[in-house]
Amino acid sequence: MARPVEAVKDINDSKDLWKIAVRCKYLWTITSASNKEHLEMILVDSKLDMIQVIVPPYLVPKFTMQLAVGCSYIMQNVKVSNNDFTFRSTKHSFKLIFCGSTSVEKTDLSDIPLNYFNILGLDAIVDGKFESNLLVDIMGGVTEITQSQIIADNNKSKVVFTLTDLRENLLCNFINII
């Protein structure tokens, strides 16, 4: 008998045999100091609950062509681990880690919104009413770039810019290192 699909909010470390129906909200590549790449992504389910997922380096070739932002999937057999990152991408207590037996089936799941944002207003940032270690979406427009330079030590770009909340005319300065 096929296992039922379970909700992202119910995921815990009591088992690894979870079957979830999700959409990929974000997907990015991380390159370690040893030059190994792994994938990280944020998945969202039909109840708008989100969880972070890691695809370790040895599985990147297997899944890199299969995974894409905006696509929906049925996923099974993932390792569950505490979400103990210093900087977290979701509020979920756990994160998922792909393993050799993880299966990913691309499926049309129209009940999961294509675009869902966890928007935090700039006023909350200015007032300090946010979790500083949690990734959120903000809405605004870059109104000024005050500095742009290449950092000689690591050849990364440093950009200092002003972001304006167009609804409330609030200004915030940000430093982005790429």
XYZ file of N, CA and C in Angstrom:
534
model
N 0.846 -1.176 0.000
C 0.000 0.000 0.000
C 0.896 1.245 0.000
N 0.535 2.229 -0.798
C 1.312 3.466 -0.900
C 1.165 4.290 0.373
N 2.266 4.919 0.769
C 2.233 5.778 1.951
C 1.473 7.058 1.640
N 0.778 7.609 2.629
C 0.054 8.869 2.402
C 1.027 10.051 2.370
N 0.615 11.110 1.714
C 1.384 12.359 1.705
C 1.187 13.026 3.059
N 2.284 13.518 3.629
C 2.222 14.138 4.955
C 2.560 15.627 4.854
N 2.127 16.384 5.836
C 2.322 17.835 5.852
C 3.737 18.183 6.305
N 4.294 19.233 5.738
C 5.628 19.701 6.108
C 5.680 20.041 7.597
N 4.616 20.645 8.131
C 4.634 21.040 9.555
C 4.760 19.842 10.488
N 4.402 18.644 10.012
C 4.458 17.439 10.846
C 5.822 16.757 10.832
N 6.729 17.183 9.969
C 8.037 16.526 9.864
C 8.806 16.675 11.165
N 9.315 15.549 11.644
C 10.144 15.515 12.843
C 11.172 14.396 12.683
N 12.010 14.207 13.688
C 13.078 13.220 13.564
C 12.701 11.825 14.046
N 11.409 11.548 14.147
C 10.979 10.213 14.602
C 11.117 9.159 13.504
N 11.271 9.603 12.243
C 11.427 8.658 11.129
C 12.061 9.380 9.948
N 12.498 8.614 8.959
C 13.063 9.177 7.738
C 12.181 8.896 6.530
N 11.144 8.125 6.696
C 10.289 7.735 5.573
C 9.113 8.695 5.419
N 9.409 9.917 5.099
C 8.392 10.935 4.882
C 8.048 10.994 3.402
N 6.801 11.247 3.101
C 6.356 11.473 1.734
C 5.651 12.818 1.740
N 6.208 13.780 0.994
C 5.669 15.130 1.020
C 5.385 15.625 -0.399
N 4.371 16.461 -0.512
C 4.023 17.119 -1.770
C 4.386 18.586 -1.605
N 5.335 19.070 -2.410
C 5.908 20.399 -2.201
C 6.224 21.093 -3.520
N 6.440 22.398 -3.410
C 6.917 23.193 -4.539
C 8.256 23.804 -4.119
N 9.186 23.884 -5.043
C 10.487 24.493 -4.779
C 10.344 26.007 -4.860
N 10.513 26.670 -3.729
C 10.406 28.127 -3.666
C 11.732 28.790 -4.031
N 12.819 28.304 -3.461
C 14.156 28.824 -3.731
C 15.106 27.652 -3.909
N 16.133 27.851 -4.706
C 17.164 26.832 -4.929
C 18.475 27.557 -5.198
N 19.528 27.178 -4.476
C 20.818 27.812 -4.689
C 21.938 26.807 -4.468
N 23.113 27.166 -4.976
C 24.306 26.334 -4.861
C 25.257 26.962 -3.867
N 25.853 26.127 -3.028
C 26.859 26.574 -2.074
C 28.167 25.857 -2.433
N 29.249 26.605 -2.523
C 30.561 26.010 -2.758
C 31.376 26.158 -1.485
N 31.855 25.034 -0.969
C 32.611 25.041 0.283
C 34.049 25.493 0.043
N 34.772 25.692 1.122
C 36.177 26.096 1.031
C 36.998 25.031 0.300
N 36.557 23.768 0.378
C 37.271 22.682 -0.309
C 36.798 22.521 -1.757
N 36.037 23.503 -2.249
C 35.556 23.550 -3.636
C 34.515 22.482 -3.975
N 33.809 21.976 -2.983
C 32.724 21.029 -3.223
C 31.408 21.789 -3.224
N 30.542 21.447 -4.178
C 29.245 22.112 -4.282
C 28.139 21.246 -3.698
N 27.226 21.889 -2.959
C 25.987 21.221 -2.570
C 24.834 22.162 -2.881
N 23.642 21.608 -2.937
C 22.447 22.408 -3.216
C 21.672 22.617 -1.934
N 21.036 23.768 -1.830
C 20.093 24.028 -0.752
C 18.835 24.581 -1.385
N 17.700 24.281 -0.783
C 16.432 24.792 -1.305
C 15.434 24.957 -0.185
N 14.429 25.762 -0.469
C 13.294 25.942 0.422
C 12.098 25.346 -0.292
N 11.404 24.455 0.405
C 10.195 23.834 -0.125
C 8.991 24.352 0.629
N 7.865 24.493 -0.071
C 6.617 24.943 0.541
C 5.518 23.956 0.163
N 4.620 23.668 1.107
C 3.512 22.753 0.806
C 2.202 23.532 0.655
N 1.111 22.821 0.477
C -0.187 23.470 0.213
C -0.705 24.274 1.407
N -0.181 24.019 2.597
C -0.568 24.778 3.791
C 0.360 25.972 4.019
N 1.279 26.200 3.063
C 2.254 27.287 3.088
C 3.316 27.123 4.171
N 3.496 25.894 4.640
C 4.581 25.602 5.574
C 5.840 25.334 4.766
N 6.968 25.826 5.268
C 8.226 25.728 4.532
C 9.267 24.947 5.334
N 10.192 24.327 4.590
C 11.298 23.600 5.202
C 12.520 23.712 4.308
N 13.695 23.759 4.929
C 14.953 23.832 4.184
C 15.434 22.425 3.874
N 16.047 22.269 2.699
C 16.532 20.971 2.245
C 17.961 21.117 1.737
N 18.768 20.104 2.005
C 20.154 20.071 1.545
C 20.348 18.849 0.660
N 20.984 19.066 -0.485
C 21.400 17.970 -1.357
C 22.921 17.925 -1.255
N 23.474 16.883 -0.595
C 24.922 16.834 -0.384
C 25.701 16.698 -1.698
N 26.999 17.044 -1.666
C 27.814 17.062 -2.892
C 27.750 15.779 -3.724
N 27.756 14.630 -3.081
C 27.791 13.383 -3.854
C 26.480 13.113 -4.600
N 25.397 13.819 -4.254
C 24.116 13.641 -4.939
C 23.771 14.783 -5.903
N 24.582 15.822 -5.930
C 24.302 16.959 -6.819
C 24.170 16.516 -8.277
N 25.074 15.692 -8.811
C 24.908 15.274 -10.214
C 23.591 14.534 -10.480
N 23.123 13.779 -9.508
C 21.881 13.018 -9.670
C 20.652 13.928 -9.722
N 20.643 15.005 -8.924
C 19.430 15.810 -8.778
C 19.473 17.184 -9.436
N 20.630 17.664 -9.842
C 20.732 19.036 -10.321
C 19.834 19.339 -11.522
N 19.673 18.403 -12.433
C 18.836 18.627 -13.607
C 17.350 18.389 -13.311
N 17.077 17.718 -12.208
C 15.703 17.377 -11.851
C 14.995 18.489 -11.079
N 15.750 19.292 -10.352
C 15.174 20.285 -9.450
C 15.170 21.668 -10.079
N 14.070 22.389 -9.912
C 13.973 23.747 -10.446
C 13.001 24.571 -9.609
N 13.303 25.848 -9.477
C 12.419 26.770 -8.765
C 11.071 26.819 -9.481
N 9.993 26.762 -8.700
C 8.645 26.844 -9.244
C 8.015 25.498 -9.549
N 8.823 24.451 -9.641
C 8.281 23.121 -9.942
C 7.784 22.451 -8.669
N 6.799 21.571 -8.827
C 6.256 20.837 -7.680
C 6.627 19.367 -7.788
N 6.735 18.732 -6.619
C 7.268 17.375 -6.542
C 6.594 16.567 -5.442
N 6.633 15.262 -5.613
C 6.402 14.326 -4.516
C 7.790 13.817 -4.149
N 8.184 14.008 -2.892
C 9.506 13.581 -2.423
C 9.346 12.550 -1.325
N 10.244 11.556 -1.341
C 10.202 10.496 -0.343
C 11.621 10.140 0.113
N 11.695 9.595 1.300
C 12.938 9.031 1.850
C 14.049 10.068 1.980
N 13.921 10.908 2.945
C 14.926 11.928 3.234
C 15.355 11.792 4.683
N 16.564 12.197 4.967
C 17.028 12.217 6.351
C 16.510 13.488 7.003
N 16.127 13.394 8.248
C 15.630 14.544 9.006
C 16.682 14.901 10.049
N 16.999 16.192 10.121
C 18.008 16.656 11.062
C 17.519 17.953 11.698
N 18.057 18.275 12.869
C 17.703 19.536 13.520
C 18.111 20.711 12.639
N 17.275 21.719 12.586
C 17.596 22.943 11.860
C 18.417 23.817 12.807
N 19.704 23.497 12.892
C 20.579 24.138 13.859
C 21.548 25.128 13.230
N 21.226 25.593 12.012
C 22.080 26.577 11.370
C 22.077 27.873 12.166
N 23.184 28.577 12.152
C 23.250 29.890 12.772
C 22.302 30.843 12.060
N 22.277 30.748 10.721
C 21.363 31.544 9.915
C 20.387 30.586 9.258
N 19.112 30.661 9.617
C 18.112 29.708 9.137
C 17.285 30.301 8.004
N 16.873 29.425 7.107
C 16.046 29.856 5.983
C 14.557 29.697 6.262
N 14.205 28.905 7.266
C 12.799 28.732 7.646
C 12.698 28.658 9.163
N 11.473 28.794 9.659
C 11.236 28.675 11.098
C 11.107 27.215 11.544
N 11.027 26.293 10.587
C 10.832 24.878 10.904
C 11.970 24.385 11.800
N 11.646 23.560 12.793
C 12.641 23.028 13.729
C 13.593 22.029 13.078
N 13.193 21.496 11.923
C 14.001 20.474 11.261
C 14.335 20.887 9.838
N 15.362 20.250 9.292
C 15.721 20.393 7.882
C 15.795 18.990 7.298
N 15.716 18.899 5.972
C 15.777 17.615 5.292
C 17.095 17.511 4.539
N 17.632 16.301 4.485
C 18.872 16.051 3.767
C 18.646 14.870 2.833
N 18.885 15.088 1.535
C 18.739 14.008 0.565
C 19.767 12.918 0.865
N 19.383 11.671 0.584
C 20.287 10.533 0.711
C 20.171 9.687 -0.557
N 20.917 8.616 -0.630
C 20.935 7.784 -1.831
C 19.579 7.228 -2.220
N 18.689 7.015 -1.238
C 17.376 6.433 -1.535
C 16.276 7.487 -1.702
N 16.635 8.763 -1.658
C 15.637 9.823 -1.842
C 15.082 9.749 -3.261
N 13.756 9.857 -3.358
C 13.141 9.906 -4.694
C 12.394 11.223 -4.846
N 12.479 11.770 -6.061
C 11.864 13.045 -6.396
C 11.089 12.830 -7.684
N 9.771 13.024 -7.620
C 8.928 12.861 -8.802
C 8.258 14.190 -9.116
N 8.585 14.741 -10.283
C 7.979 16.005 -10.697
C 6.503 15.759 -10.974
N 5.640 16.569 -10.366
C 4.198 16.394 -10.454
C 3.530 17.762 -10.498
N 2.425 17.861 -11.220
C 1.677 19.113 -11.244
C 0.789 19.174 -10.004
N 1.131 20.055 -9.080
C 0.371 20.211 -7.841
C -0.187 21.633 -7.797
N -1.340 21.830 -8.389
C -1.913 23.170 -8.520
C -2.400 23.745 -7.187
N -2.530 22.916 -6.143
C -2.976 23.428 -4.848
C -1.852 24.126 -4.065
N -0.623 24.046 -4.577
C 0.493 24.755 -3.946
C 0.767 25.999 -4.776
N 0.656 27.184 -4.179
C 0.836 28.421 -4.951
C 2.206 28.490 -5.617
N 2.229 29.024 -6.813
C 3.483 29.163 -7.544
C 4.386 30.203 -6.880
N 3.807 31.284 -6.419
C 4.571 32.335 -5.749
C 3.972 32.586 -4.377
N 4.761 32.322 -3.355
C 4.332 32.601 -1.991
C 5.490 33.319 -1.308
N 5.194 34.449 -0.705
C 6.237 35.222 -0.057
C 5.913 35.433 1.413
N 6.918 35.319 2.237
C 6.837 35.586 3.661
C 7.392 37.000 3.853
N 6.562 38.001 3.540
C 7.048 39.377 3.456
C 7.148 40.023 4.837
N 8.280 40.640 5.046
C 8.539 41.407 6.258
C 8.710 42.855 5.817
N 7.938 43.754 6.403
C 8.028 45.161 6.035
C 9.311 45.788 6.543
N 9.780 46.801 5.834
C 10.983 47.499 6.280
C 10.774 48.155 7.640
N 9.516 48.503 7.958
C 9.243 49.091 9.274
C 9.598 48.121 10.391
N 9.369 46.819 10.183
C 9.734 45.818 11.188
C 11.252 45.748 11.354
N 11.977 45.928 10.260
C 13.440 45.931 10.340
C 13.919 47.169 11.097
N 13.376 48.312 10.743
C 13.763 49.563 11.412
C 13.446 49.491 12.906
N 12.298 48.903 13.257
C 11.876 48.802 14.660
C 12.519 47.632 15.396
N 13.301 46.791 14.693
C 13.953 45.642 15.326
C 13.007 44.501 15.649
N 11.864 44.437 14.984
C 10.856 43.405 15.255
C 10.978 42.271 14.237
N 12.106 41.571 14.290
C 12.344 40.476 13.370
C 13.367 39.531 13.987
N 13.434 38.319 13.461
C 14.452 37.358 13.888
C 15.668 37.570 13.001
N 16.762 38.012 13.588
C 17.931 38.393 12.795
C 18.612 37.209 12.115
N 18.292 35.988 12.525
C 18.931 34.820 11.918
C 17.986 34.051 10.994
N 16.900 34.702 10.533
C 15.896 34.030 9.712
C 15.716 34.753 8.382
N 15.783 33.989 7.284
C 15.597 34.537 5.951
C 14.132 34.909 5.751
N 13.886 36.125 5.263
C 12.527 36.574 4.950
C 12.557 37.299 3.610
N 11.393 37.536 3.050
C 11.268 38.313 1.821
C 10.928 39.743 2.219
N 11.561 40.707 1.555
C 11.215 42.102 1.778
C 10.830 42.707 0.440
N 10.007 43.723 0.491
C 9.554 44.365 -0.732
C 9.986 45.825 -0.691
N 10.644 46.236 -1.727
C 11.092 47.607 -1.804
C 11.846 47.834 -3.086
N 12.307 49.021 -3.258
C 13.060 49.367 -4.454
C 14.414 49.929 -4.090
N 15.443 49.529 -4.819
C 16.764 50.104 -4.609
C 16.720 51.519 -5.165
N 16.920 52.495 -4.285
C 16.829 53.893 -4.705
C 18.189 54.553 -4.844
N 19.225 53.918 -4.275
C 20.556 54.498 -4.387
C 21.607 53.428 -4.112
N 22.642 53.397 -4.926
C 23.809 52.565 -4.653
C 24.897 53.528 -4.206
N 25.299 53.396 -2.937
C 26.237 54.365 -2.377
C 27.684 53.933 -2.492
N 27.917 52.619 -2.658
C 29.293 52.146 -2.778
C 29.292 50.809 -3.494
N 30.285 50.595 -4.350
C 30.462 49.324 -5.035
C 31.954 49.104 -5.203
N 32.446 47.958 -4.728
C 33.876 47.703 -4.827
C 34.145 46.209 -4.853
N 35.319 45.838 -5.354
C 35.789 44.460 -5.334
C 36.707 44.327 -4.126
N 36.468 43.320 -3.294
C 37.301 43.068 -2.126
C 38.505 42.250 -2.587
N 39.701 42.777 -2.411
C 40.922 42.151 -2.929
C 41.196 40.782 -2.296
N 40.890 40.623 -1.012
C 41.191 39.365 -0.317
C 40.493 38.154 -0.917
N 39.208 38.312 -1.303
C 38.446 37.153 -1.767
C 37.801 37.373 -3.138
N 38.101 38.497 -3.779
C 37.592 38.825 -5.121
C 36.062 38.856 -5.187
N 35.408 39.188 -4.081
C 33.951 39.313 -4.059
C 33.568 40.777 -4.190
N 32.346 41.004 -4.646
C 31.849 42.375 -4.796
C 31.130 42.798 -3.526
N 31.385 44.025 -3.098
C 30.684 44.614 -1.960
C 29.855 45.764 -2.502
N 28.549 45.720 -2.236
C 27.643 46.763 -2.694
C 26.870 47.287 -1.488
N 26.907 48.588 -1.272
C 26.119 49.230 -0.229
C 25.014 49.988 -0.944
N 23.764 49.703 -0.560
C 22.649 50.327 -1.263
C 21.546 50.710 -0.295
N 20.674 51.603 -0.763
C 19.515 52.043 0.008
C 18.280 51.408 -0.608
N 17.495 50.775 0.242
C 16.253 50.144 -0.183
C 15.109 50.938 0.420
N 14.149 51.318 -0.398
C 13.019 52.118 0.050
C 11.749 51.281 -0.016
N 11.019 51.268 1.092
C 9.699 50.642 1.118
C 8.767 51.617 0.414
N 8.356 51.265 -0.773
C 7.592 52.195 -1.609
C 6.207 52.486 -1.054
N 5.707 51.627 -0.165
C 4.384 51.856 0.412
C 4.425 52.881 1.523
N 5.523 52.887 2.292
C 5.566 53.724 3.484
C 6.697 54.741 3.460
N 7.451 54.804 2.364
C 8.544 55.748 2.210
C 9.608 55.614 3.303
N 9.881 54.378 3.743
C 10.935 54.121 4.724
C 12.222 53.794 3.993
N 13.339 54.203 4.549
C 14.644 53.928 3.955
C 15.438 52.990 4.851
N 16.142 52.033 4.241
C 17.056 51.154 4.972
C 18.319 51.016 4.142
N 19.461 51.039 4.784
C 20.737 50.830 4.092
C 21.159 49.387 4.288
N 21.650 48.752 3.234
C 22.058 47.366 3.263
C 23.446 47.224 2.657
N 24.169 46.240 3.132
C 25.449 45.868 2.532
C 25.259 44.459 1.980
N 25.563 44.283 0.728
C 25.428 42.980 0.094
C 26.794 42.583 -0.450
N 27.297 41.426 -0.019
C 28.586 40.923 -0.504
C 28.294 39.701 -1.342
N 28.657 39.755 -2.594
C 28.375 38.665 -3.537
C 29.657 37.956 -3.885
